[in-house]
mmCIF file of C-alpha atoms and ligand atoms in Angstrom:
data_model
loop_
_atom_site.group_PDB
_atom_site.id
_atom_site.type_symbol
_atom_site.label_atom_id
_atom_site.label_comp_id
_atom_site.label_asym_id
_atom_site.label_seq_id
_atom_site.Cartn_x
_atom_site.Cartn_y
_atom_site.Cartn_z
ATOM 1 C CA UNK A 270 13.879 45.858 43.692
ATOM 2 C CA UNK A 271 15.924 43.452 45.219
ATOM 3 C CA UNK A 272 20.034 44.280 42.917
ATOM 4 C CA UNK A 273 21.155 41.088 42.023
ATOM 5 C CA UNK A 274 25.505 40.800 42.218
ATOM 6 C CA UNK A 275 26.105 39.555 38.304
ATOM 7 C CA UNK A 276 29.508 38.944 39.462
ATOM 8 C CA UNK A 277 28.418 36.221 41.574
ATOM 9 C CA UNK A 278 25.587 35.016 39.680
ATOM 10 C CA UNK A 279 28.045 34.258 36.978
ATOM 11 C CA UNK A 280 30.591 33.388 39.273
ATOM 12 C CA UNK A 281 28.401 30.507 40.608
ATOM 13 C CA UNK A 282 28.169 29.084 37.344
ATOM 14 C CA UNK A 283 31.877 28.883 36.051
ATOM 15 C CA UNK A 284 32.475 27.312 39.084
ATOM 16 C CA UNK A 285 29.974 24.480 38.415
ATOM 17 C CA UNK A 286 31.451 24.138 35.054
ATOM 18 C CA UNK A 287 34.171 22.925 36.629
ATOM 19 C CA UNK A 288 33.061 19.949 37.480
ATOM 20 C CA UNK A 289 33.093 17.637 35.052
ATOM 21 C CA UNK A 290 34.739 20.165 32.630
ATOM 22 C CA UNK A 291 34.247 18.393 29.105
ATOM 23 C CA UNK A 292 36.016 21.189 26.351
ATOM 24 C CA UNK A 293 33.292 24.529 26.881
ATOM 25 C CA UNK A 294 30.666 22.506 28.507
ATOM 26 C CA UNK A 295 30.927 19.931 30.698
ATOM 27 C CA UNK A 296 29.716 16.331 31.265
ATOM 28 C CA UNK A 297 28.198 15.353 34.726
ATOM 29 C CA UNK A 298 26.125 12.506 34.234
ATOM 30 C CA UNK A 299 23.597 12.347 37.460
ATOM 31 C CA UNK A 300 25.471 10.587 40.547
ATOM 32 C CA UNK A 301 28.581 10.449 38.397
ATOM 33 C CA UNK A 302 31.463 11.763 40.716
ATOM 34 C CA UNK A 303 31.660 15.278 39.121
ATOM 35 C CA UNK A 304 27.666 15.694 39.843
ATOM 36 C CA UNK A 305 27.646 14.470 43.412
ATOM 37 C CA UNK A 306 30.772 17.534 44.321
ATOM 38 C CA UNK A 307 28.794 19.698 42.428
ATOM 39 C CA UNK A 308 26.057 19.088 44.212
ATOM 40 C CA UNK A 309 27.850 19.014 47.470
ATOM 41 C CA UNK A 310 29.733 22.659 46.434
ATOM 42 C CA UNK A 311 26.280 23.826 45.766
ATOM 43 C CA UNK A 312 24.810 22.690 49.463
ATOM 44 C CA UNK A 313 27.598 24.706 50.363
ATOM 45 C CA UNK A 314 26.590 28.382 48.621
ATOM 46 C CA UNK A 315 23.274 27.664 49.820
ATOM 47 C CA UNK A 316 24.078 27.461 53.639
ATOM 48 C CA UNK A 317 26.560 30.783 53.016
ATOM 49 C CA UNK A 318 23.260 32.018 51.933
ATOM 50 C CA UNK A 319 21.055 31.444 54.582
ATOM 51 C CA UNK A 320 18.939 28.789 53.934
ATOM 52 C CA UNK A 321 18.690 25.519 55.544
ATOM 53 C CA UNK A 322 19.907 23.011 53.266
ATOM 54 C CA UNK A 323 20.227 19.219 52.831
ATOM 55 C CA UNK A 324 20.403 16.242 50.142
ATOM 56 C CA UNK A 325 17.648 13.652 50.237
ATOM 57 C CA UNK A 326 17.666 10.142 49.448
ATOM 58 C CA UNK A 327 17.476 10.505 45.895
ATOM 59 C CA UNK A 328 19.976 13.149 45.220
ATOM 60 C CA UNK A 329 17.528 16.261 45.876
ATOM 61 C CA UNK A 330 18.255 19.267 46.929
ATOM 62 C CA UNK A 331 16.203 21.715 49.525
ATOM 63 C CA UNK A 332 17.325 24.546 50.984
ATOM 64 C CA UNK A 333 15.066 26.489 53.079
ATOM 65 C CA UNK A 334 14.507 30.199 53.407
ATOM 66 C CA UNK A 335 14.109 31.219 57.287
ATOM 67 C CA UNK A 336 11.614 33.484 56.104
ATOM 68 C CA UNK A 337 8.286 33.790 57.716
ATOM 69 C CA UNK A 338 4.604 33.891 55.277
ATOM 70 C CA UNK A 339 5.037 31.738 52.146
ATOM 71 C CA UNK A 340 7.158 31.600 50.411
ATOM 72 C CA UNK A 341 7.962 30.900 46.413
ATOM 73 C CA UNK A 342 9.984 27.327 46.240
ATOM 74 C CA UNK A 343 12.794 28.057 42.370
ATOM 75 C CA UNK A 344 15.029 25.550 41.070
ATOM 76 C CA UNK A 345 16.321 22.668 38.669
ATOM 77 C CA UNK A 346 18.880 20.119 37.267
ATOM 78 C CA UNK A 347 22.439 20.456 38.830
ATOM 79 C CA UNK A 348 23.704 17.540 36.219
ATOM 80 C CA UNK A 349 24.350 16.901 32.482
ATOM 81 C CA UNK A 350 23.529 15.402 29.628
ATOM 82 C CA UNK A 351 26.604 13.400 28.379
ATOM 83 C CA UNK A 352 29.315 15.728 26.448
ATOM 84 C CA UNK A 353 26.923 18.470 27.117
ATOM 85 C CA UNK A 354 26.420 22.297 27.966
ATOM 86 C CA UNK A 355 27.221 24.100 31.091
ATOM 87 C CA UNK A 356 23.674 25.722 31.521
ATOM 88 C CA UNK A 357 21.094 22.895 30.729
ATOM 89 C CA UNK A 358 20.750 23.243 34.955
ATOM 90 C CA UNK A 359 22.771 25.279 37.031
ATOM 91 C CA UNK A 360 21.562 28.411 35.085
ATOM 92 C CA UNK A 361 17.568 27.862 37.192
ATOM 93 C CA UNK A 362 19.979 26.269 40.009
ATOM 94 C CA UNK A 363 22.024 29.656 40.493
ATOM 95 C CA UNK A 364 19.221 32.244 39.873
ATOM 96 C CA UNK A 365 16.942 30.455 42.351
ATOM 97 C CA UNK A 366 19.508 31.011 44.771
ATOM 98 C CA UNK A 367 20.590 34.501 43.859
ATOM 99 C CA UNK A 368 17.185 35.333 44.041
ATOM 100 C CA UNK A 369 17.182 34.169 47.386
ATOM 101 C CA UNK A 370 19.873 36.085 47.905
ATOM 102 C CA UNK A 371 19.224 39.454 46.846
ATOM 103 C CA UNK A 372 15.785 38.789 48.150
ATOM 104 C CA UNK A 373 16.597 38.846 51.161
ATOM 105 C CA UNK A 374 20.063 41.340 50.673
ATOM 106 C CA UNK A 375 17.160 44.016 50.349
ATOM 107 C CA UNK A 376 15.769 45.600 53.320
ATOM 108 C CA UNK A 377 12.707 45.959 51.644
ATOM 109 C CA UNK A 378 12.129 43.011 50.406
ATOM 110 C CA UNK A 379 13.844 40.638 53.618
ATOM 111 C CA UNK A 380 10.502 39.166 54.963
ATOM 112 C CA UNK A 381 10.159 37.289 51.610
ATOM 113 C CA UNK A 382 11.000 33.870 51.267
ATOM 114 C CA UNK A 383 12.686 32.130 48.136
ATOM 115 C CA UNK A 384 13.373 27.936 48.638
ATOM 116 C CA UNK A 385 15.805 26.238 46.738
ATOM 117 C CA UNK A 386 15.469 23.196 45.324
ATOM 118 C CA UNK A 387 17.805 21.166 42.952
ATOM 119 C CA UNK A 388 15.792 18.757 41.371
ATOM 120 C CA UNK A 389 17.891 14.731 41.084
ATOM 121 C CA UNK A 390 18.191 13.223 37.205
ATOM 122 C CA UNK A 391 16.070 15.813 35.011
ATOM 123 C CA UNK A 392 18.636 14.968 32.360
ATOM 124 C CA UNK A 393 17.019 10.842 32.586
ATOM 125 C CA UNK A 394 20.135 9.234 32.757
ATOM 126 C CA UNK A 395 18.283 6.580 35.771
ATOM 127 C CA UNK A 396 14.634 7.113 34.528
ATOM 128 C CA UNK A 397 12.212 9.431 33.851
ATOM 129 C CA UNK A 398 12.372 13.693 36.060
ATOM 130 C CA UNK A 399 12.597 11.232 39.148
ATOM 131 C CA UNK A 400 14.004 13.894 41.531
ATOM 132 C CA UNK A 401 11.214 15.705 40.789
ATOM 133 C CA UNK A 402 8.594 13.515 41.039
ATOM 134 C CA UNK A 403 9.707 11.868 44.045
ATOM 135 C CA UNK A 404 9.628 15.686 46.160
ATOM 136 C CA UNK A 405 5.403 16.107 44.476
ATOM 137 C CA UNK A 406 4.860 12.072 46.276
ATOM 138 C CA UNK A 407 4.203 10.355 42.929
ATOM 139 C CA UNK A 408 7.439 8.280 42.707
ATOM 140 C CA UNK A 409 7.805 4.506 44.665
ATOM 141 C CA UNK A 410 10.862 2.808 46.399
ATOM 142 C CA UNK A 411 10.063 -0.380 43.253
ATOM 143 C CA UNK A 412 10.660 2.272 41.016
ATOM 144 C CA UNK A 413 14.014 3.200 42.325
ATOM 145 C CA UNK A 414 14.976 -0.026 42.768
ATOM 146 C CA UNK A 415 14.955 -0.581 39.500
ATOM 147 C CA UNK A 416 16.262 1.699 38.066
ATOM 148 C CA UNK A 417 20.289 1.920 36.688
ATOM 149 C CA UNK A 418 21.640 3.973 34.599
ATOM 150 C CA UNK A 419 21.218 3.497 31.563
ATOM 151 C CA UNK A 420 25.342 4.269 29.738
ATOM 152 C CA UNK A 421 26.678 1.874 32.407
ATOM 153 C CA UNK A 422 24.181 -0.366 34.699
ATOM 154 C CA UNK A 423 25.288 0.645 38.203
ATOM 155 C CA UNK A 424 21.337 0.479 39.982
ATOM 156 C CA UNK A 425 20.742 3.836 41.364
ATOM 157 C CA UNK A 426 20.576 2.202 44.930
ATOM 158 C CA UNK A 427 24.481 1.301 43.899
ATOM 159 C CA UNK A 428 25.168 5.332 42.757
ATOM 160 C CA UNK A 429 23.564 6.399 46.028
ATOM 161 C CA UNK A 430 25.362 4.453 48.694
ATOM 162 C CA UNK A 431 28.354 5.154 46.656
ATOM 163 C CA UNK A 432 27.379 8.728 46.632
ATOM 164 C CA UNK A 433 26.511 9.042 50.793
ATOM 165 C CA UNK A 434 22.773 9.208 50.168
ATOM 166 C CA UNK A 435 20.918 5.819 50.548
ATOM 167 C CA UNK A 436 18.957 5.371 54.030
ATOM 168 C CA UNK A 437 18.875 9.295 54.307
ATOM 169 C CA UNK A 438 14.736 10.337 54.169
ATOM 170 C CA UNK A 439 13.150 12.177 51.079
ATOM 171 C CA UNK A 440 12.102 14.810 50.533
ATOM 172 C CA UNK A 441 8.217 15.693 50.329
ATOM 173 C CA UNK A 442 7.161 19.191 49.283
ATOM 174 C CA UNK A 443 4.140 20.928 51.707
ATOM 175 C CA UNK A 444 2.650 23.282 49.186
ATOM 176 C CA UNK A 445 0.972 25.047 52.325
ATOM 177 C CA UNK A 446 4.463 26.281 52.291
ATOM 178 C CA UNK A 447 4.666 28.071 48.609
ATOM 179 C CA UNK A 448 2.592 30.286 46.981
ATOM 180 C CA UNK A 449 4.225 29.596 43.615
ATOM 181 C CA UNK A 450 7.590 28.036 41.678
ATOM 182 C CA UNK A 451 9.467 29.152 39.561
ATOM 183 C CA UNK A 452 12.052 27.487 37.281
ATOM 184 C CA UNK A 453 13.899 29.003 34.363
ATOM 185 C CA UNK A 454 16.851 27.544 31.827
ATOM 186 C CA UNK A 455 18.009 28.509 28.784
ATOM 187 C CA UNK A 456 15.323 28.523 25.490
ATOM 188 C CA UNK A 457 17.042 25.492 23.449
ATOM 189 C CA UNK A 458 15.397 26.501 20.569
ATOM 190 C CA UNK A 459 16.481 29.958 19.066
ATOM 191 C CA UNK A 460 13.330 31.635 18.178
ATOM 192 C CA UNK A 461 14.066 34.254 21.159
ATOM 193 C CA UNK A 462 17.636 34.799 19.409
ATOM 194 C CA UNK A 463 15.658 34.773 16.190
ATOM 195 C CA UNK A 464 12.888 37.636 17.522
ATOM 196 C CA UNK A 465 15.616 39.557 18.800
ATOM 197 C CA UNK A 466 14.332 38.691 22.219
ATOM 198 C CA UNK A 467 15.339 38.261 25.725
ATOM 199 C CA UNK A 468 13.311 36.679 27.504
ATOM 200 C CA UNK A 469 10.470 33.911 27.032
ATOM 201 C CA UNK A 470 7.584 33.670 29.576
ATOM 202 C CA UNK A 471 6.378 30.601 28.815
ATOM 203 C CA UNK A 472 3.072 29.225 28.511
ATOM 204 C CA UNK A 473 2.624 25.434 29.217
ATOM 205 C CA UNK A 474 5.274 22.715 28.577
ATOM 206 C CA UNK A 475 3.991 21.018 25.625
ATOM 207 C CA UNK A 476 2.533 17.065 25.556
ATOM 208 C CA UNK A 477 4.009 14.512 24.219
ATOM 209 C CA UNK A 478 2.184 11.983 21.864
ATOM 210 C CA UNK A 479 4.785 8.889 21.303
ATOM 211 C CA UNK A 480 3.759 6.254 18.709
ATOM 212 C CA UNK A 481 4.692 2.803 17.288
ATOM 213 C CA UNK A 482 3.912 2.641 13.095
ATOM 214 C CA UNK A 483 4.059 -0.410 11.301
ATOM 215 C CA UNK A 484 4.221 -2.130 8.191
ATOM 216 C CA UNK A 485 4.029 -5.668 7.213
ATOM 217 C CA UNK A 486 4.877 -7.010 3.819
ATOM 218 C CA UNK A 487 6.510 -10.199 2.491
ATOM 219 C CA UNK A 488 9.865 -10.950 2.758
ATOM 220 C CA UNK A 489 11.571 -12.480 -0.534
ATOM 221 C CA UNK A 490 14.461 -12.040 -2.641
ATOM 222 C CA UNK A 491 15.425 -8.426 -4.229
ATOM 223 C CA UNK A 492 16.751 -10.082 -7.430
ATOM 224 C CA UNK A 493 14.099 -12.482 -8.127
ATOM 225 C CA UNK A 494 11.425 -10.637 -6.892
ATOM 226 C CA UNK A 495 9.506 -8.490 -9.419
ATOM 227 C CA UNK A 496 8.643 -5.010 -8.407
ATOM 228 C CA UNK A 497 5.301 -6.029 -9.255
ATOM 229 C CA UNK A 498 5.057 -9.191 -6.838
ATOM 230 C CA UNK A 499 7.051 -7.375 -4.189
ATOM 231 C CA UNK A 500 4.968 -6.246 -1.082
ATOM 232 C CA UNK A 501 8.139 -3.974 0.540
ATOM 233 C CA UNK A 502 7.253 -3.383 4.569
ATOM 234 C CA UNK A 503 9.998 -0.166 4.099
ATOM 235 C CA UNK A 504 8.850 1.194 1.601
ATOM 236 C CA UNK A 505 5.269 1.715 2.354
ATOM 237 C CA UNK A 506 5.496 2.605 5.795
ATOM 238 C CA UNK A 507 8.388 5.204 4.645
ATOM 239 C CA UNK A 508 5.478 6.423 2.109
ATOM 240 C CA UNK A 509 3.265 7.185 5.537
ATOM 241 C CA UNK A 510 5.426 9.086 6.775
ATOM 242 C CA UNK A 511 5.740 10.883 3.912
ATOM 243 C CA UNK A 512 2.050 11.607 3.479
ATOM 244 C CA UNK A 513 1.866 12.250 7.615
ATOM 245 C CA UNK A 514 4.580 14.933 6.686
ATOM 246 C CA UNK A 515 3.055 16.214 3.888
ATOM 247 C CA UNK A 516 -0.329 16.517 5.302
ATOM 248 C CA UNK A 517 0.362 17.953 8.550
ATOM 249 C CA UNK A 518 1.361 21.514 7.727
ATOM 250 C CA UNK A 519 -2.329 22.035 7.057
ATOM 251 C CA UNK A 520 -3.590 20.748 10.300
ATOM 252 C CA UNK A 521 -1.271 21.466 13.017
ATOM 253 C CA UNK A 522 -1.400 23.930 15.188
ATOM 254 C CA UNK A 523 1.832 27.554 15.206
ATOM 255 C CA UNK A 524 4.883 25.325 17.095
ATOM 256 C CA UNK A 525 3.385 21.811 16.707
ATOM 257 C CA UNK A 526 6.559 19.614 15.926
ATOM 258 C CA UNK A 527 7.124 15.746 14.327
ATOM 259 C CA UNK A 528 10.123 13.856 14.767
ATOM 260 C CA UNK A 529 10.493 9.983 13.187
ATOM 261 C CA UNK A 530 12.997 9.309 15.620
ATOM 262 C CA UNK A 531 13.845 5.582 14.667
ATOM 263 C CA UNK A 532 12.913 3.018 11.810
ATOM 264 C CA UNK A 533 13.763 -0.622 11.781
ATOM 265 C CA UNK A 534 13.800 -3.109 8.857
ATOM 266 C CA UNK A 535 13.145 -6.745 9.330
ATOM 267 C CA UNK A 536 15.617 -8.891 8.591
ATOM 268 C CA UNK A 537 17.602 -5.069 7.711
ATOM 269 C CA UNK A 538 20.221 -7.193 4.744
ATOM 270 C CA UNK A 539 21.173 -5.025 1.705
ATOM 271 C CA UNK A 540 19.519 -8.000 -0.843
ATOM 272 C CA UNK A 541 16.351 -8.855 1.128
ATOM 273 C CA UNK A 542 13.323 -7.488 0.704
ATOM 274 C CA UNK A 543 12.207 -5.996 4.247
ATOM 275 C CA UNK A 544 8.908 -8.388 5.324
ATOM 276 C CA UNK A 545 8.612 -5.300 7.862
ATOM 277 C CA UNK A 546 9.527 -2.833 9.021
ATOM 278 C CA UNK A 547 8.673 -0.149 12.487
ATOM 279 C CA UNK A 548 8.714 3.325 13.319
ATOM 280 C CA UNK A 549 8.632 5.319 16.436
ATOM 281 C CA UNK A 550 7.641 8.624 15.651
ATOM 282 C CA UNK A 551 6.229 11.596 18.543
ATOM 283 C CA UNK A 552 4.119 14.532 18.497
ATOM 284 C CA UNK A 553 4.580 17.533 21.027
ATOM 285 C CA UNK A 554 2.280 20.723 21.633
ATOM 286 C CA UNK A 555 0.920 22.823 24.282
ATOM 287 C CA UNK A 556 -2.967 22.185 22.793
ATOM 288 C CA UNK A 557 -5.157 19.417 23.036
ATOM 289 C CA UNK A 558 -7.754 19.675 20.792
ATOM 290 C CA UNK A 559 -4.124 20.075 17.663
ATOM 291 C CA UNK A 560 -3.112 16.808 19.084
ATOM 292 C CA UNK A 561 -6.112 15.016 18.695
ATOM 293 C CA UNK A 562 -7.065 15.800 15.423
ATOM 294 C CA UNK A 563 -3.282 14.923 14.575
ATOM 295 C CA UNK A 564 -4.011 11.666 15.843
ATOM 296 C CA UNK A 565 -6.824 11.222 13.826
ATOM 297 C CA UNK A 566 -5.654 12.490 10.953
ATOM 298 C CA UNK A 567 -2.327 9.600 11.700
ATOM 299 C CA UNK A 568 -5.504 7.434 11.929
ATOM 300 C CA UNK A 569 -6.657 8.247 8.354
ATOM 301 C CA UNK A 570 -3.878 8.030 6.702
ATOM 302 C CA UNK A 571 -3.192 4.330 7.897
ATOM 303 C CA UNK A 572 -6.474 3.129 6.767
ATOM 304 C CA UNK A 573 -5.998 5.339 3.330
ATOM 305 C CA UNK A 574 -2.770 3.248 2.728
ATOM 306 C CA UNK A 575 -3.760 -0.318 3.609
ATOM 307 C CA UNK A 576 -6.649 0.904 0.997
ATOM 308 C CA UNK A 577 -4.234 1.349 -1.267
ATOM 309 C CA UNK A 578 -1.584 -0.759 -0.666
ATOM 310 C CA UNK A 579 -0.046 -4.225 -0.537
ATOM 311 C CA UNK A 580 1.010 -4.349 3.156
ATOM 312 C CA UNK A 581 -0.560 -4.112 6.153
ATOM 313 C CA UNK A 582 -0.329 -1.072 7.382
ATOM 314 C CA UNK A 583 -0.595 -0.407 11.422
ATOM 315 C CA UNK A 584 -0.797 1.736 14.223
ATOM 316 C CA UNK A 585 -0.452 2.650 18.199
ATOM 317 C CA UNK A 586 -0.572 5.076 20.663
ATOM 318 C CA UNK A 587 2.223 4.086 22.873
ATOM 319 C CA UNK A 588 2.377 7.388 25.517
ATOM 320 C CA UNK A 589 0.444 10.462 25.343
ATOM 321 C CA UNK A 590 1.201 13.066 27.890
ATOM 322 C CA UNK A 591 -0.475 16.436 28.921
ATOM 323 C CA UNK A 592 0.612 19.626 28.887
ATOM 324 C CA UNK A 593 1.211 21.482 32.099
ATOM 325 C CA UNK A 594 -0.131 24.606 31.516
ATOM 326 C CA UNK A 595 2.046 27.741 32.951
ATOM 327 C CA UNK A 596 -0.100 29.919 35.743
ATOM 328 C CA UNK A 597 -2.376 33.189 34.435
ATOM 329 C CA UNK A 598 -0.441 35.353 37.505
ATOM 330 C CA UNK A 599 3.054 34.092 37.477
ATOM 331 C CA UNK A 600 2.861 34.816 33.458
ATOM 332 C CA UNK A 601 1.917 38.219 34.254
ATOM 333 C CA UNK A 602 4.544 38.256 37.201
ATOM 334 C CA UNK A 603 7.533 37.908 34.612
ATOM 335 C CA UNK A 604 6.305 40.039 31.622
ATOM 336 C CA UNK A 605 5.939 42.568 33.951
ATOM 337 C CA UNK A 606 9.387 42.542 35.416
ATOM 338 C CA UNK A 607 10.999 41.594 31.857
ATOM 339 C CA UNK A 608 9.024 44.395 30.318
ATOM 340 C CA UNK A 609 10.699 46.713 33.173
ATOM 341 C CA UNK A 610 14.378 45.679 32.565
ATOM 342 C CA UNK A 611 13.971 44.595 28.681
ATOM 343 C CA UNK A 612 11.128 46.611 27.524
ATOM 344 C CA UNK A 613 9.494 45.133 24.498
ATOM 345 C CA UNK A 614 12.393 42.664 24.455
ATOM 346 C CA UNK A 615 10.799 39.553 26.092
ATOM 347 C CA UNK A 616 7.502 37.144 24.331
ATOM 348 C CA UNK A 617 5.610 34.551 25.932
ATOM 349 C CA UNK A 618 5.829 30.673 24.423
ATOM 350 C CA UNK A 619 5.312 27.017 24.790
ATOM 351 C CA UNK A 620 8.550 24.858 26.224
ATOM 352 C CA UNK A 621 9.178 21.885 23.085
ATOM 353 C CA UNK A 622 10.427 20.351 26.417
ATOM 354 C CA UNK A 623 10.351 18.549 28.988
ATOM 355 C CA UNK A 624 11.395 20.101 32.356
ATOM 356 C CA UNK A 625 11.092 19.644 36.377
ATOM 357 C CA UNK A 626 7.934 22.589 35.868
ATOM 358 C CA UNK A 627 5.704 20.169 34.495
ATOM 359 C CA UNK A 628 5.929 18.174 37.794
ATOM 360 C CA UNK A 629 5.539 20.861 39.707
ATOM 361 C CA UNK A 630 2.705 22.272 38.259
ATOM 362 C CA UNK A 631 0.969 19.126 39.967
ATOM 363 C CA UNK A 632 1.444 20.954 43.470
ATOM 364 C CA UNK A 633 1.771 24.112 42.801
ATOM 365 C CA UNK A 634 0.790 27.984 40.380
ATOM 366 C CA UNK A 635 4.095 26.792 38.029
ATOM 367 C CA UNK A 636 5.735 29.605 35.685
ATOM 368 C CA UNK A 637 9.217 29.150 33.946
ATOM 369 C CA UNK A 638 11.220 31.812 32.192
ATOM 370 C CA UNK A 639 13.232 30.717 29.003
ATOM 371 C CA UNK A 640 17.176 33.351 28.036
ATOM 372 C CA UNK A 641 18.729 33.196 24.727
ATOM 373 C CA UNK A 642 20.334 29.463 23.295
ATOM 374 C CA UNK A 643 23.208 31.360 21.474
ATOM 375 C CA UNK A 644 22.859 29.663 17.999
ATOM 376 C CA UNK A 645 19.729 27.995 19.311
ATOM 377 C CA UNK A 646 22.018 25.154 20.596
ATOM 378 C CA UNK A 647 21.684 23.160 23.599
ATOM 379 C CA UNK A 648 22.455 19.222 24.877
ATOM 380 C CA UNK A 649 25.517 19.674 23.274
ATOM 381 C CA UNK A 650 28.892 21.168 24.478
ATOM 382 C CA UNK A 651 29.212 24.487 22.871
ATOM 383 C CA UNK A 652 25.568 25.531 24.032
ATOM 384 C CA UNK A 653 26.309 28.831 25.616
ATOM 385 C CA UNK A 654 24.534 32.073 26.444
ATOM 386 C CA UNK A 655 25.856 35.916 26.178
ATOM 387 C CA UNK A 656 26.873 37.538 30.025
ATOM 388 C CA UNK A 657 24.621 39.765 29.282
ATOM 389 C CA UNK A 658 21.405 37.981 28.557
ATOM 390 C CA UNK A 659 22.886 35.284 31.860
ATOM 391 C CA UNK A 660 22.926 39.096 34.118
ATOM 392 C CA UNK A 661 20.016 40.357 32.336
ATOM 393 C CA UNK A 662 17.431 37.276 33.105
ATOM 394 C CA UNK A 663 18.886 36.591 36.752
ATOM 395 C CA UNK A 664 17.624 40.138 37.190
ATOM 396 C CA UNK A 665 14.204 39.483 35.705
ATOM 397 C CA UNK A 666 13.570 36.097 37.437
ATOM 398 C CA UNK A 667 14.051 37.918 40.857
ATOM 399 C CA UNK A 668 11.978 41.068 40.569
ATOM 400 C CA UNK A 669 9.289 38.296 38.848
ATOM 401 C CA UNK A 670 9.912 36.507 42.149
ATOM 402 C CA UNK A 671 9.125 39.540 43.994
ATOM 403 C CA UNK A 672 6.151 40.662 41.690
ATOM 404 C CA UNK A 673 4.658 37.118 42.419
ATOM 405 C CA UNK A 674 4.981 37.516 46.448
ATOM 406 C CA UNK A 675 4.521 40.643 46.766
ATOM 407 C CA UNK A 676 1.291 41.230 45.235
HETATM 408 ZN ZN1 ZN B 195 17.169 20.937 31.749
#
């Protein structure tokens, strides 16, 4: 197996962390000055590695290997969440680049090719997976026209123009060029760390089902309306959320998660009984059967609440994605690589977060690998992974790509 160069991996990651450095993390929103500079720098590193690299019309980067034959595609994203960590995204980009370099430097594997991809705006400053969706041919020009930065309001077109990339052709995947897509990422949770493990082999990227729950009661005076008479929409909605939370553990899957991300009371004043209430509620799981079961339970609990309570409750499903399954053969390639470099220290697990790989999986057999996040922290500037774990992950990632390409 080709040996990765630990110092090169760590120094590339540390250099990327200087673009938009914030405390021990980074603040590098999509197409900010720092993000543009980071992309330019990364293209330079790709070219030094012998890749034919270019930035396209939506700020995706593709570095093409000169090797003949079917190649692996590997990569992730470079922009960060606001005031967030240095590894979320860059880790997968640098691992991909290191795999391309190490495989090309080893006489035994030089014939195998790795193309490196950086997908723009995975973190959603302008839209939803604009870069990876563009790359698989699922993004219309009109969606780019309409996209603007959620924080600053700057349009994506203007941001691309300022970077000097507007009007460039958008690159679209040629699936016949590739045998597989690989993405590495920090876990962003504490499953690996808590279990004392080093490598997570992702089985599937979870589906997200989003709901709006509403309650309608009667707006009235908080002092003069007796408890017997009042119809408090806020209270009934919170009772429903409590009932869901009490019931789900008995029927959910081992890794199901559910979240009430927002509750709004109308009118939301301290001396007024809310006449209306609304909550945004979300489910995540990798198993469609579990999601169906929980969906049915939400509806049953709403019906029950309507039969016993004094408010009218309703549920509306706003969206329901499908889980993205990772390729079985590629999971086995990752297992083998992990077992040889970190015997007994790896596990299979679903990804509770969305990643570019969920879109690439529509075009190529795809795989994802996780390394531990210290304290399970991510989307925060304290996000970190030990140097030792970063280096081990880079080697396992490279070995797995060789396993997959060499068969
Ligand atoms: Zn990420």
